[in-house]
CSV table of C-alpha atoms in Angstrom, one decimal:
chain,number,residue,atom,x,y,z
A,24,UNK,CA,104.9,96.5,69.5
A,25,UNK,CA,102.1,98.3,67.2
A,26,UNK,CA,100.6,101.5,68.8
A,27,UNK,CA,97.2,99.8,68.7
A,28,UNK,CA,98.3,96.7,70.3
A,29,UNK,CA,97.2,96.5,74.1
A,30,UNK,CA,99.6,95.2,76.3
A,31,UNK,CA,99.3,91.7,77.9
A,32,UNK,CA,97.8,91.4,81.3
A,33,UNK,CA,100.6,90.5,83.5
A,34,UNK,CA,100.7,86.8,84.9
A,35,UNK,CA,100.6,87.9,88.4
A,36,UNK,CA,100.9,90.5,91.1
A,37,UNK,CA,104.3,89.8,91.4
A,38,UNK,CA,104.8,90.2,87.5
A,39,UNK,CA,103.2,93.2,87.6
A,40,UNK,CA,104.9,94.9,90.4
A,41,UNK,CA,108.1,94.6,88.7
A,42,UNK,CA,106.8,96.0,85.1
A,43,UNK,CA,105.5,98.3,87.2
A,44,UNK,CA,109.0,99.4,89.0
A,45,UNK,CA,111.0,98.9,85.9
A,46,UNK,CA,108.8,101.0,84.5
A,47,UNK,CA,108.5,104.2,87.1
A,48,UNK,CA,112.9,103.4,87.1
A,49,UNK,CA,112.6,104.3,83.4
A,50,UNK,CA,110.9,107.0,83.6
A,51,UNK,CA,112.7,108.7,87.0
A,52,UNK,CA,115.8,108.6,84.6
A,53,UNK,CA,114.5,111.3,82.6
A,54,UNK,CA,115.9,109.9,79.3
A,55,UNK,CA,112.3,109.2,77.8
A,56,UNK,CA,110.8,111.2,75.1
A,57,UNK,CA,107.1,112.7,75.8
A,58,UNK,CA,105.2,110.2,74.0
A,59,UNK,CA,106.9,107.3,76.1
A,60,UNK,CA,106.2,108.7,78.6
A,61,UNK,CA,102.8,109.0,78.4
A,62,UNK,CA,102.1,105.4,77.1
A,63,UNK,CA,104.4,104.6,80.4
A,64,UNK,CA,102.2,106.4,82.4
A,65,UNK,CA,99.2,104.8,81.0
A,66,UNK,CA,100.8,101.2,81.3
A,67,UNK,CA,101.5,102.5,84.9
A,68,UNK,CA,97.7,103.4,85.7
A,69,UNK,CA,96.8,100.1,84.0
A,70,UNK,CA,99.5,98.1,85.7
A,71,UNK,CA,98.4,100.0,89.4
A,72,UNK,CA,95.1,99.1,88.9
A,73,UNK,CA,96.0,95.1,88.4
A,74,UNK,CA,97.5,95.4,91.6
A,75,UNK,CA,95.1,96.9,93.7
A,76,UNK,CA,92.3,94.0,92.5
A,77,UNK,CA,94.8,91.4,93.3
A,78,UNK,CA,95.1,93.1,97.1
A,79,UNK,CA,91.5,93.3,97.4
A,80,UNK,CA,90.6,90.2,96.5
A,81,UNK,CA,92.7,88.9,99.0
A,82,UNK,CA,91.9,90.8,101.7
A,83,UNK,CA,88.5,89.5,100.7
A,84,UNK,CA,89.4,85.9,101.0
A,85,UNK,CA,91.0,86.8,104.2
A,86,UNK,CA,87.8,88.7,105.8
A,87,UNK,CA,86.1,85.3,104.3
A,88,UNK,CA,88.5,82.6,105.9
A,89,UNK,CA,88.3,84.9,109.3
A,90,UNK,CA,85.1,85.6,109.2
A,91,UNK,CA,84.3,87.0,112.6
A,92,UNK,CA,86.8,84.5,114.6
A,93,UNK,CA,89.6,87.0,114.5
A,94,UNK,CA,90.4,87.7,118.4
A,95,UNK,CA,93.0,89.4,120.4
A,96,UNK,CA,96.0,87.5,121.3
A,97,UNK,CA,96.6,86.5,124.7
A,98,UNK,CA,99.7,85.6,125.5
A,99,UNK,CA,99.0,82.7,129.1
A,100,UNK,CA,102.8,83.1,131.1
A,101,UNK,CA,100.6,85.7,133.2
């Protein structure tokens, strides 16, 4: 891939998550040059921030779908 070419947006938060360990595996090993390295690290920052929208969004659609009727479990064998 061309130095100027952006990496695809992954398909989903599962796709991501594993670019993203692959990834941080990679570069754990220690067998990376600098530059990869760096353009891994970026990836990872890019990769981190996908996954972080896809959590808030649903925790958003979960605060919407709950809305208030949330309540404490009560278990009746008392």
């Amino acid at each position: 891939m061309p130095k100027s070419a952006k990496p695809p947006v992954p398909a989903s938060f599962d796709a991501a998550l594993a670019e993203l360990e692959q990834l941080v595996g990679a570069m754990e090993g220690g067998a990376l040059p600098l530059e990869q390295l760096l353009s891994g690290y970026q990836r990872g920052a890019e990769l981190l921030g996908f996954c972080r929208e896809r959590l808030q969004s649903v925790e958003q659609q979960v605060k919407l779908l709950d809305e208030g009727t949330l309540k404490a479990w009560e278990d009746g064998s008392a």
